[in-house]
Short mmCIF file of C-alpha atoms and ligand atoms in Angstrom, two decimals:
data_model
loop_
_atom_site.label_atom_id
_atom_site.label_comp_id
_atom_site.label_asym_id
_atom_site.label_seq_id
_atom_site.Cartn_x
_atom_site.Cartn_y
_atom_site.Cartn_z
CA MET A 1 -24.21 -9.66 14.04
CA GLY A 2 -24.40 -6.31 12.23
CA LEU A 3 -21.66 -4.86 10.03
CA LEU A 4 -20.20 -2.82 12.88
CA GLY A 5 -20.06 -5.84 15.14
CA THR A 6 -18.28 -7.80 12.45
CA ILE A 7 -15.75 -5.04 11.84
CA MET A 8 -14.98 -4.90 15.55
CA GLU A 9 -14.99 -8.57 16.47
CA HIS A 10 -14.18 -10.40 13.23
CA PRO A 11 -12.30 -8.00 10.94
CA GLU A 12 -11.02 -10.94 8.91
CA GLU A 13 -14.58 -11.61 7.79
CA VAL A 14 -15.26 -8.13 6.48
CA TYR A 15 -13.54 -8.52 3.10
CA PRO A 16 -15.05 -11.97 2.35
CA MET A 17 -18.50 -10.59 3.26
CA LEU A 18 -18.15 -7.66 0.90
CA LYS A 19 -16.83 -9.92 -1.80
CA LEU A 20 -19.83 -12.21 -1.31
CA LYS A 21 -22.28 -9.31 -1.35
CA MET A 22 -20.77 -8.12 -4.65
CA ALA A 23 -20.92 -11.60 -6.18
CA ALA A 24 -24.57 -11.88 -5.13
CA ALA A 25 -25.38 -8.49 -6.70
CA ARG A 26 -23.63 -9.52 -9.93
CA ILE A 27 -25.59 -12.79 -10.02
CA SER A 28 -28.97 -11.15 -9.43
CA LYS A 29 -28.28 -8.83 -12.41
CA GLN A 30 -27.44 -11.78 -14.62
CA ILE A 31 -30.94 -13.29 -14.80
CA PRO A 32 -31.39 -14.71 -18.34
CA ALA A 33 -33.82 -13.15 -20.82
CA GLU A 34 -35.99 -16.14 -21.69
CA GLU A 35 -38.96 -16.55 -19.33
CA HIS A 36 -38.36 -20.18 -18.39
CA TRP A 37 -34.67 -19.70 -17.61
CA ALA A 38 -35.38 -16.47 -15.80
CA PHE A 39 -37.90 -18.34 -13.67
CA ALA A 40 -35.46 -21.18 -13.01
CA TYR A 41 -32.66 -18.93 -11.75
CA THR A 42 -35.02 -16.62 -9.80
CA MET A 43 -36.63 -19.64 -8.15
CA LEU A 44 -33.26 -21.20 -7.37
CA GLN A 45 -32.25 -18.11 -5.41
CA LYS A 46 -35.56 -18.11 -3.53
CA VAL A 47 -35.81 -21.76 -2.52
CA SER A 48 -32.22 -22.76 -1.92
CA ARG A 49 -30.73 -21.01 0.99
CA SER A 50 -27.24 -22.24 0.35
CA PHE A 51 -26.91 -23.94 -3.03
CA ALA A 52 -27.83 -21.03 -5.35
CA LEU A 53 -24.45 -19.41 -4.98
CA VAL A 54 -22.35 -22.48 -5.59
CA ILE A 55 -24.49 -23.56 -8.52
CA GLN A 56 -24.19 -20.14 -10.13
CA GLN A 57 -20.43 -20.19 -10.17
CA LEU A 58 -20.42 -23.31 -12.42
CA GLY A 59 -19.74 -22.98 -16.15
CA PRO A 60 -22.87 -22.14 -18.25
CA GLU A 61 -23.78 -25.61 -19.60
CA LEU A 62 -23.34 -27.55 -16.35
CA ARG A 63 -24.94 -24.69 -14.45
CA ASN A 64 -28.18 -24.99 -16.42
CA ALA A 65 -28.32 -28.76 -15.92
CA VAL A 66 -27.62 -28.53 -12.18
CA CYS A 67 -30.11 -25.68 -11.71
CA VAL A 68 -32.87 -27.73 -13.36
CA PHE A 69 -31.81 -30.84 -11.45
CA TYR A 70 -32.10 -28.89 -8.23
CA LEU A 71 -35.57 -27.47 -9.01
CA ILE A 72 -36.97 -30.81 -10.14
CA LEU A 73 -35.84 -32.52 -6.96
CA ARG A 74 -37.00 -29.58 -4.85
CA ALA A 75 -40.44 -30.00 -6.44
CA LEU A 76 -40.41 -33.68 -5.63
CA ASP A 77 -39.37 -32.84 -2.05
CA THR A 78 -42.21 -30.31 -1.83
CA VAL A 79 -44.66 -33.15 -2.54
CA GLU A 80 -42.89 -35.34 0.02
CA ASP A 81 -42.90 -32.66 2.71
CA ASP A 82 -46.51 -31.44 2.30
CA THR A 83 -48.29 -32.97 5.30
CA SER A 84 -51.68 -31.79 4.04
CA VAL A 85 -51.58 -34.18 1.08
CA ALA A 86 -53.06 -37.59 2.02
CA THR A 87 -50.76 -40.62 1.78
CA GLU A 88 -52.99 -42.33 -0.84
CA VAL A 89 -52.64 -39.25 -3.06
CA LYS A 90 -49.00 -38.58 -2.33
CA VAL A 91 -47.50 -42.02 -2.88
CA PRO A 92 -48.60 -42.45 -6.53
CA ILE A 93 -47.45 -38.87 -7.30
CA LEU A 94 -43.99 -39.50 -5.87
CA GLU A 95 -43.74 -42.75 -7.85
CA SER A 96 -44.88 -41.31 -11.19
CA PHE A 97 -43.28 -37.84 -10.90
CA TYR A 98 -40.30 -38.69 -13.18
CA ARG A 99 -42.66 -39.56 -16.05
CA HIS A 100 -44.45 -36.20 -15.79
CA LEU A 101 -41.21 -34.36 -16.49
CA TYR A 102 -41.92 -34.59 -20.22
CA ASP A 103 -45.61 -33.74 -19.96
CA LEU A 104 -46.15 -29.96 -20.13
CA ASN A 105 -49.83 -30.37 -19.21
CA TRP A 106 -49.04 -32.00 -15.86
CA SER A 107 -49.19 -30.04 -12.67
CA PHE A 108 -49.79 -30.66 -8.97
CA SER A 109 -50.34 -27.75 -6.65
CA CYS A 110 -48.97 -28.19 -3.14
CA GLY A 111 -46.49 -26.63 -0.71
CA THR A 112 -46.59 -23.03 0.52
CA LYS A 113 -44.98 -19.69 -0.33
CA ASP A 114 -42.11 -19.97 -2.84
CA TYR A 115 -42.54 -23.74 -2.98
CA LYS A 116 -46.17 -23.32 -4.08
CA ILE A 117 -45.02 -20.96 -6.85
CA LEU A 118 -42.45 -23.58 -7.92
CA MET A 119 -45.22 -26.19 -8.15
CA ASP A 120 -47.79 -23.93 -9.83
CA LYS A 121 -45.32 -22.81 -12.48
CA PHE A 122 -43.55 -26.13 -12.82
CA GLN A 123 -44.16 -26.00 -16.54
CA LEU A 124 -41.41 -23.44 -16.81
CA VAL A 125 -38.97 -25.83 -15.11
CA GLN A 126 -40.08 -28.56 -17.54
CA THR A 127 -39.48 -26.26 -20.49
CA SER A 128 -35.89 -25.67 -19.28
CA PHE A 129 -35.48 -29.40 -18.66
CA LEU A 130 -36.57 -30.17 -22.26
CA GLU A 131 -33.89 -27.83 -23.58
CA LEU A 132 -31.09 -29.76 -21.90
CA ASN A 133 -29.00 -32.21 -23.83
CA LYS A 134 -30.52 -35.73 -23.79
CA ASP A 135 -27.78 -37.19 -21.59
CA TYR A 136 -28.47 -34.66 -18.90
CA GLN A 137 -32.21 -35.33 -19.17
CA GLU A 138 -31.73 -39.06 -18.78
CA ALA A 139 -29.48 -38.66 -15.73
CA ILE A 140 -31.97 -36.33 -14.06
CA GLU A 141 -34.95 -38.54 -14.90
CA GLU A 142 -33.27 -41.61 -13.43
CA ILE A 143 -32.57 -39.87 -10.12
CA ALA A 144 -36.07 -38.45 -9.92
CA ARG A 145 -37.46 -41.94 -10.47
CA ARG A 146 -35.31 -43.58 -7.82
CA MET A 147 -35.78 -40.73 -5.30
CA GLY A 148 -39.59 -40.66 -5.76
CA ALA A 149 -39.75 -44.44 -5.22
CA GLY A 150 -37.62 -44.17 -2.07
CA MET A 151 -39.62 -41.27 -0.69
CA ALA A 152 -42.80 -43.28 -1.28
CA ILE A 153 -41.39 -46.13 0.84
CA PHE A 154 -40.57 -43.81 3.73
CA ILE A 155 -43.92 -42.01 3.66
CA GLN A 156 -45.30 -45.31 4.94
CA LYS A 157 -42.48 -46.27 7.25
CA GLU A 158 -40.56 -44.64 10.10
CA VAL A 159 -36.79 -44.33 10.44
CA GLU A 160 -36.24 -46.98 13.11
CA THR A 161 -32.74 -48.38 12.66
CA VAL A 162 -29.44 -46.78 11.66
CA ASP A 163 -29.75 -48.76 8.41
CA ASP A 164 -33.13 -47.13 7.75
CA TYR A 165 -31.50 -43.78 8.42
CA ASP A 166 -28.77 -44.45 5.89
CA GLU A 167 -31.33 -45.73 3.41
CA TYR A 168 -33.60 -42.71 3.76
CA CYS A 169 -30.64 -40.34 3.43
CA HIS A 170 -29.53 -42.32 0.35
CA TYR A 171 -32.89 -41.66 -1.31
CA VAL A 172 -33.11 -37.94 -0.58
CA ALA A 173 -29.44 -36.90 -0.75
CA GLY A 174 -27.15 -39.81 -1.66
CA LEU A 175 -28.95 -40.04 -5.00
CA VAL A 176 -28.31 -36.35 -5.57
CA GLY A 177 -24.63 -37.17 -5.23
CA LEU A 178 -24.92 -39.99 -7.80
CA GLY A 179 -26.81 -37.71 -10.16
CA LEU A 180 -24.34 -34.85 -9.83
CA SER A 181 -21.41 -37.20 -10.51
CA LYS A 182 -23.19 -38.29 -13.69
CA LEU A 183 -23.81 -34.68 -14.75
CA PHE A 184 -20.13 -33.78 -14.19
CA TYR A 185 -19.20 -36.79 -16.32
CA VAL A 186 -21.68 -35.99 -19.09
CA ALA A 187 -20.33 -32.41 -19.15
CA GLY A 188 -16.90 -33.88 -19.86
CA LEU A 189 -15.42 -32.23 -16.79
CA GLU A 190 -14.76 -35.22 -14.53
CA ASP A 191 -14.28 -39.00 -14.56
CA LEU A 192 -17.36 -40.87 -13.33
CA ALA A 193 -17.08 -41.16 -9.57
CA SER A 194 -18.07 -44.39 -7.77
CA ASP A 195 -21.64 -44.62 -6.47
CA SER A 196 -20.39 -45.29 -2.98
CA LEU A 197 -18.27 -42.11 -2.72
CA SER A 198 -21.02 -40.03 -4.42
CA ASN A 199 -23.54 -41.38 -1.94
CA SER A 200 -21.36 -40.42 1.03
CA MET A 201 -21.19 -36.78 -0.19
CA GLY A 202 -25.00 -36.62 0.06
CA LEU A 203 -25.25 -38.54 3.32
CA PHE A 204 -22.83 -36.24 5.09
CA LEU A 205 -24.78 -33.11 4.04
CA GLN A 206 -28.21 -34.60 4.77
CA LYS A 207 -27.27 -35.98 8.21
CA THR A 208 -25.82 -32.59 9.17
CA ASN A 209 -29.14 -30.94 8.22
CA ILE A 210 -31.15 -33.52 10.14
CA ILE A 211 -29.04 -33.01 13.27
CA ARG A 212 -29.06 -29.20 13.08
CA ASP A 213 -32.81 -28.99 12.36
CA TYR A 214 -34.01 -31.07 15.35
CA LEU A 215 -35.90 -28.21 17.05
CA GLU A 216 -37.29 -26.67 13.88
CA ASP A 217 -38.59 -30.07 12.77
CA ILE A 218 -40.01 -31.13 16.16
CA ASN A 219 -41.84 -27.82 16.60
CA GLU A 220 -43.32 -27.70 13.09
CA ILE A 221 -47.08 -27.28 12.89
CA PRO A 222 -48.65 -29.38 11.52
CA LYS A 223 -46.30 -31.99 12.96
CA SER A 224 -43.63 -33.01 10.44
CA ARG A 225 -41.85 -36.29 10.29
CA MET A 226 -38.66 -36.83 12.25
CA PHE A 227 -35.56 -38.51 10.92
CA TRP A 228 -33.45 -39.15 14.03
CA PRO A 229 -33.33 -43.01 14.10
CA ARG A 230 -35.02 -44.67 17.08
CA GLU A 231 -32.08 -47.05 17.40
CA ILE A 232 -29.95 -44.03 18.45
CA TRP A 233 -32.37 -41.81 20.37
CA SER A 234 -34.00 -44.63 22.37
CA LYS A 235 -30.71 -44.98 24.26
CA TYR A 236 -31.35 -41.54 25.76
CA ALA A 237 -35.13 -41.00 26.00
CA ASN A 238 -38.54 -42.63 25.64
CA LYS A 239 -39.81 -40.08 23.17
CA LEU A 240 -37.91 -37.92 20.66
CA GLU A 241 -39.84 -34.86 21.95
CA ASP A 242 -38.30 -35.28 25.38
CA PHE A 243 -35.03 -33.77 24.22
CA LYS A 244 -36.47 -30.30 23.92
CA TYR A 245 -37.25 -30.04 27.62
CA GLU A 246 -34.66 -28.53 29.91
CA GLU A 247 -34.82 -31.30 32.53
CA ASN A 248 -33.56 -33.75 29.88
CA PHE A 249 -30.81 -31.62 28.38
CA GLU A 250 -27.99 -33.82 29.63
CA LYS A 251 -29.44 -36.79 27.75
CA SER A 252 -30.33 -34.57 24.80
CA VAL A 253 -26.70 -33.56 24.35
CA GLN A 254 -25.51 -37.13 24.69
CA CYS A 255 -27.88 -38.16 21.91
CA LEU A 256 -26.77 -35.19 19.81
CA ASN A 257 -23.15 -36.21 20.23
CA ASP A 258 -24.06 -39.78 19.22
CA MET A 259 -25.75 -38.43 16.05
CA VAL A 260 -22.71 -36.27 15.22
CA THR A 261 -20.39 -39.22 15.75
CA ASN A 262 -22.51 -41.23 13.30
CA ALA A 263 -22.30 -38.47 10.66
CA LEU A 264 -18.49 -38.35 10.96
CA ILE A 265 -18.33 -41.88 9.41
CA HIS A 266 -18.78 -40.29 5.96
CA VAL A 267 -15.98 -37.75 6.10
CA LYS A 268 -13.20 -39.99 4.80
CA ASP A 269 -15.25 -40.89 1.67
CA CYS A 270 -16.11 -37.21 1.13
CA LEU A 271 -12.41 -36.22 1.24
CA GLN A 272 -11.60 -39.00 -1.20
CA TYR A 273 -14.39 -37.90 -3.57
CA MET A 274 -13.21 -34.31 -3.55
CA ALA A 275 -9.54 -35.25 -3.98
CA LEU A 276 -10.45 -36.90 -7.32
CA LEU A 277 -12.08 -33.81 -8.82
CA LYS A 278 -10.23 -32.01 -11.63
CA ASP A 279 -12.30 -29.01 -12.63
CA GLN A 280 -11.95 -25.92 -10.43
CA ALA A 281 -15.58 -24.75 -10.54
CA THR A 282 -16.86 -28.30 -9.93
CA PHE A 283 -14.46 -28.62 -7.05
CA ARG A 284 -15.70 -25.45 -5.36
CA PHE A 285 -19.31 -26.44 -5.99
CA CYS A 286 -18.70 -29.71 -4.12
CA ALA A 287 -16.27 -28.56 -1.46
CA ILE A 288 -17.99 -25.43 -0.10
CA PRO A 289 -21.08 -27.30 1.16
CA GLN A 290 -18.85 -30.01 2.72
CA VAL A 291 -16.73 -27.52 4.64
CA MET A 292 -19.90 -25.79 5.83
CA ALA A 293 -21.19 -29.19 7.01
CA ILE A 294 -18.10 -30.10 9.06
CA GLY A 295 -18.21 -26.55 10.45
CA THR A 296 -21.86 -27.01 11.42
CA LEU A 297 -21.16 -30.36 13.07
CA ALA A 298 -18.26 -28.87 15.02
CA LEU A 299 -20.59 -26.05 16.10
CA CYS A 300 -23.44 -28.40 17.10
CA TYR A 301 -21.31 -30.99 18.92
CA ASN A 302 -21.94 -30.90 22.68
CA ASN A 303 -23.97 -27.75 22.19
CA VAL A 304 -27.26 -27.59 24.09
CA ASN A 305 -28.39 -24.66 21.93
CA VAL A 306 -29.38 -27.18 19.24
CA PHE A 307 -32.36 -27.89 21.58
CA LYS A 308 -33.12 -24.23 22.25
CA GLY A 309 -32.99 -22.53 18.88
CA VAL A 310 -31.25 -22.34 15.55
CA VAL A 311 -27.51 -23.09 15.58
CA LYS A 312 -25.91 -21.72 12.46
CA MET A 313 -22.44 -20.63 11.41
CA ARG A 314 -22.04 -16.87 11.37
CA ARG A 315 -22.61 -15.27 7.97
CA GLY A 316 -19.07 -13.88 8.02
CA LEU A 317 -17.62 -17.30 8.59
CA THR A 318 -19.73 -18.67 5.73
CA ALA A 319 -18.37 -15.87 3.54
CA ARG A 320 -14.83 -16.86 4.55
CA VAL A 321 -15.45 -20.50 3.67
CA ILE A 322 -16.78 -19.42 0.23
CA ALA A 323 -13.80 -17.17 -0.42
CA GLU A 324 -11.14 -19.50 0.91
CA THR A 325 -12.20 -22.94 -0.35
CA ASN A 326 -10.36 -23.21 -3.64
CA THR A 327 -8.03 -26.17 -3.48
CA MET A 328 -7.83 -29.57 -1.82
CA LYS A 329 -5.25 -28.10 0.57
CA ASP A 330 -7.88 -25.60 1.74
CA VAL A 331 -10.29 -28.49 2.35
CA TYR A 332 -7.75 -30.52 4.32
CA ASP A 333 -6.86 -27.45 6.39
CA ALA A 334 -10.51 -26.73 7.13
CA PHE A 335 -11.44 -30.32 7.95
CA TYR A 336 -8.37 -30.67 10.12
CA GLU A 337 -9.05 -27.57 12.10
CA LEU A 338 -12.80 -27.90 12.37
CA SER A 339 -12.58 -31.55 13.49
CA ALA A 340 -9.82 -30.61 15.98
CA SER A 341 -12.15 -27.95 17.29
CA LEU A 342 -14.89 -30.53 17.69
CA GLU A 343 -12.37 -32.78 19.46
CA SER A 344 -11.57 -30.06 21.96
CA LYS A 345 -15.22 -30.17 23.07
CA ILE A 346 -15.30 -33.92 23.78
CA GLU A 347 -15.84 -34.64 27.46
CA ASP A 348 -14.66 -37.95 28.97
CA LYS A 349 -18.03 -38.45 30.63
CA ASP A 350 -19.81 -38.55 27.27
CA PRO A 351 -20.89 -42.18 26.60
CA ASN A 352 -19.43 -42.09 23.08
CA SER A 353 -16.33 -40.03 23.83
CA SER A 354 -13.81 -42.69 22.80
CA LEU A 355 -15.61 -43.49 19.51
CA THR A 356 -15.95 -39.78 18.69
CA ARG A 357 -12.26 -39.27 19.45
CA LYS A 358 -11.33 -42.24 17.25
CA ARG A 359 -13.35 -40.84 14.33
CA VAL A 360 -11.87 -37.39 14.68
CA GLU A 361 -8.38 -38.79 14.86
CA GLU A 362 -8.99 -40.70 11.64
CA ILE A 363 -10.17 -37.53 9.92
CA LYS A 364 -7.11 -35.60 11.13
CA LYS A 365 -4.89 -38.42 9.92
CA ALA A 366 -6.51 -38.44 6.47
CA CYS A 367 -5.89 -34.67 6.26
CA THR A 368 -2.23 -34.81 7.30
CA ALA A 369 -1.46 -37.96 5.28
CA SER A 370 -2.30 -35.91 2.16
CA GLY A 371 0.95 -34.08 2.79
CA SER A 372 -0.60 -30.83 1.61
CA ILE A 373 -1.02 -29.24 5.02
CA THR A 374 2.25 -27.41 4.78
CA ARG A 375 2.38 -24.30 6.92
CA ARG A 376 -0.15 -25.62 9.37
CA GLY A 377 1.35 -23.71 12.30
CA LYS A 378 0.59 -20.34 10.81
CA TYR A 379 -2.79 -21.14 9.39
CA LEU A 380 -3.76 -23.08 12.49
CA LYS A 381 -2.98 -20.24 14.90
CA GLU A 382 -4.91 -17.78 12.81
CA SER A 383 -8.01 -19.91 12.11
CA TRP A 384 -8.03 -21.59 15.47
CA SER A 385 -9.00 -18.36 17.07
CA ILE A 386 -11.43 -17.59 14.30
CA TYR A 387 -13.14 -20.94 14.18
CA ASN A 388 -13.04 -21.43 17.93
CA SER A 389 -14.57 -18.09 18.67
CA VAL A 390 -17.61 -19.02 16.59
CA LEU A 391 -17.95 -22.27 18.45
CA VAL A 392 -17.77 -20.58 21.81
CA SER A 393 -20.03 -17.64 21.02
CA ALA A 394 -22.93 -19.79 19.75
C1 D61 B 1 -21.81 -32.21 -4.27
C2 D61 B 1 -22.43 -30.96 -4.14
C3 D61 B 1 -23.72 -30.89 -3.62
C4 D61 B 1 -24.36 -32.02 -3.22
C5 D61 B 1 -23.72 -33.26 -3.33
C6 D61 B 1 -22.47 -33.32 -3.87
C7 D61 B 1 -24.39 -34.43 -2.95
C8 D61 B 1 -25.65 -34.36 -2.46
C9 D61 B 1 -26.28 -33.12 -2.32
C10 D61 B 1 -25.67 -31.99 -2.70
C11 D61 B 1 -27.66 -33.10 -1.77
C12 D61 B 1 -27.65 -32.62 -0.35
C13 D61 B 1 -29.01 -32.41 0.24
C14 D61 B 1 -28.84 -31.71 1.58
C15 D61 B 1 -29.97 -30.80 1.88
N1 D61 B 1 -31.17 -31.55 2.09
C16 D61 B 1 -32.34 -31.20 1.51
O1 D61 B 1 -32.41 -30.28 0.75
C17 D61 B 1 -33.52 -32.11 1.86
O2 D61 B 1 -34.26 -32.43 0.71
C18 D61 B 1 -33.79 -33.60 0.07
C19 D61 B 1 -34.57 -33.89 -1.21
C20 D61 B 1 -34.36 -32.81 -2.28
C21 D61 B 1 -32.92 -32.63 -2.61
C22 D61 B 1 -32.76 -31.47 -3.52
C23 D61 B 1 -31.35 -31.05 -3.79
C24 D61 B 1 -30.57 -30.53 -2.79
C25 D61 B 1 -29.32 -30.04 -3.08
C26 D61 B 1 -28.83 -30.06 -4.35
C27 D61 B 1 -29.64 -30.60 -5.39
C28 D61 B 1 -30.91 -31.08 -5.07
C29 D61 B 1 -29.16 -30.57 -6.69
C30 D61 B 1 -27.95 -30.05 -7.01
C31 D61 B 1 -27.16 -29.52 -6.00
C32 D61 B 1 -27.57 -29.54 -4.69
C33 D61 B 1 -34.36 -31.42 2.91
O3 D61 B 1 -34.84 -30.19 2.42
C34 D61 B 1 -35.50 -29.33 3.31
C35 D61 B 1 -34.58 -28.70 4.30
O4 D61 B 1 -33.36 -28.89 4.24
O5 D61 B 1 -35.07 -27.98 5.17
C36 D61 B 1 -35.43 -32.41 3.35
O6 D61 B 1 -36.59 -32.26 2.99
O7 D61 B 1 -35.02 -33.30 4.10
MG1 MG B 2 -38.13 -33.80 2.32
#
């Protein structure tokens, strides 16, 4: 939607969008002077569609550590995702990657476009890494070691069961949660969160991506790996590809709803994790992606467009989430309303309708039990129309 369309149809999104544009302009002018840090922050903006902004609003010390953490794991993921690298070559690189962090002579060229630049100039990321305080370095190294080992396992094995799915998501995203919790702790900003809650933060984000990206992943050339677990999709089709064909769309949507219902398991942990945070910038850094994720799930639920193209929240709505996610009350409000909006799309004929309803009810209860949803009536009326219109128009 263009600016004029937004002004006409979603005037409440105009101010947040302008605010976001100005913040982005400010950030792009703030690139550091030293070459390695300039590279790190320029690269961050290029390769992370959504995390650059939330990382950049952190305080300077934690920001540097999280930026480097991101780029190191993105490099590891570039190795994992490059289908042109043979398994025999890839597996040992994934397993030894964490040791190369300290070796400025190491490099491995792979990936394409910006990801290739990241790999080719990885030395600049390493230089930034080596400037971090030792405690940050050790936390980052440990996560890179465990993630590389986990990725190596799944290069040679498919995601069959729901347990495999949780295990794979643990390696690629749950561990990011554990690492971030450690970085917040080392920075002296937060208590050390439990591994289990930290893991859930990552699983909820990763599962949302895996659900939303079905079509993009299945259509990728050369063929990429798929992460929808067979234990779930085999209830609805013989092959995962079948879901993209119109004649199967009824089953496709049932499977999609099953996947969304599975992802909802993590919401209560995520709310608990966020409720324990104390620092305002850390809170926003954690909460904005989570609100986007529940919004994306609400949008995808029962939505056949997931099998026809890209289903994404409107930019204006994203801008609103960024502007309006500041306190735990904002998070409870958003989760309440977005899960209620998902609930309104549940059809009795869906094979998992009662389980989905049960999970949504639990989420709504967790939000109201907090006692912080005060003037829900007012906020609800206003955002219902806003959030619902995005769900309907997609
Ligand atoms: C609080 C705030 C942010 C959090 C969090 C808690 C807990 C976990 C995460 C962020 C990680 C969520 C990952 C979700 C997006 N998935 C991916 O990017 C997949 O790659 C996974 C391996 C590399 C992870 C790199 C990463 C991602 C986000 C970060 C971070 C590191 C460091 C700091 C902050 C955020 C996915 O990537 C390709 C794609 O999405 O198209 C994949 O290959 O599956
Ligand atoms: Mg990957």
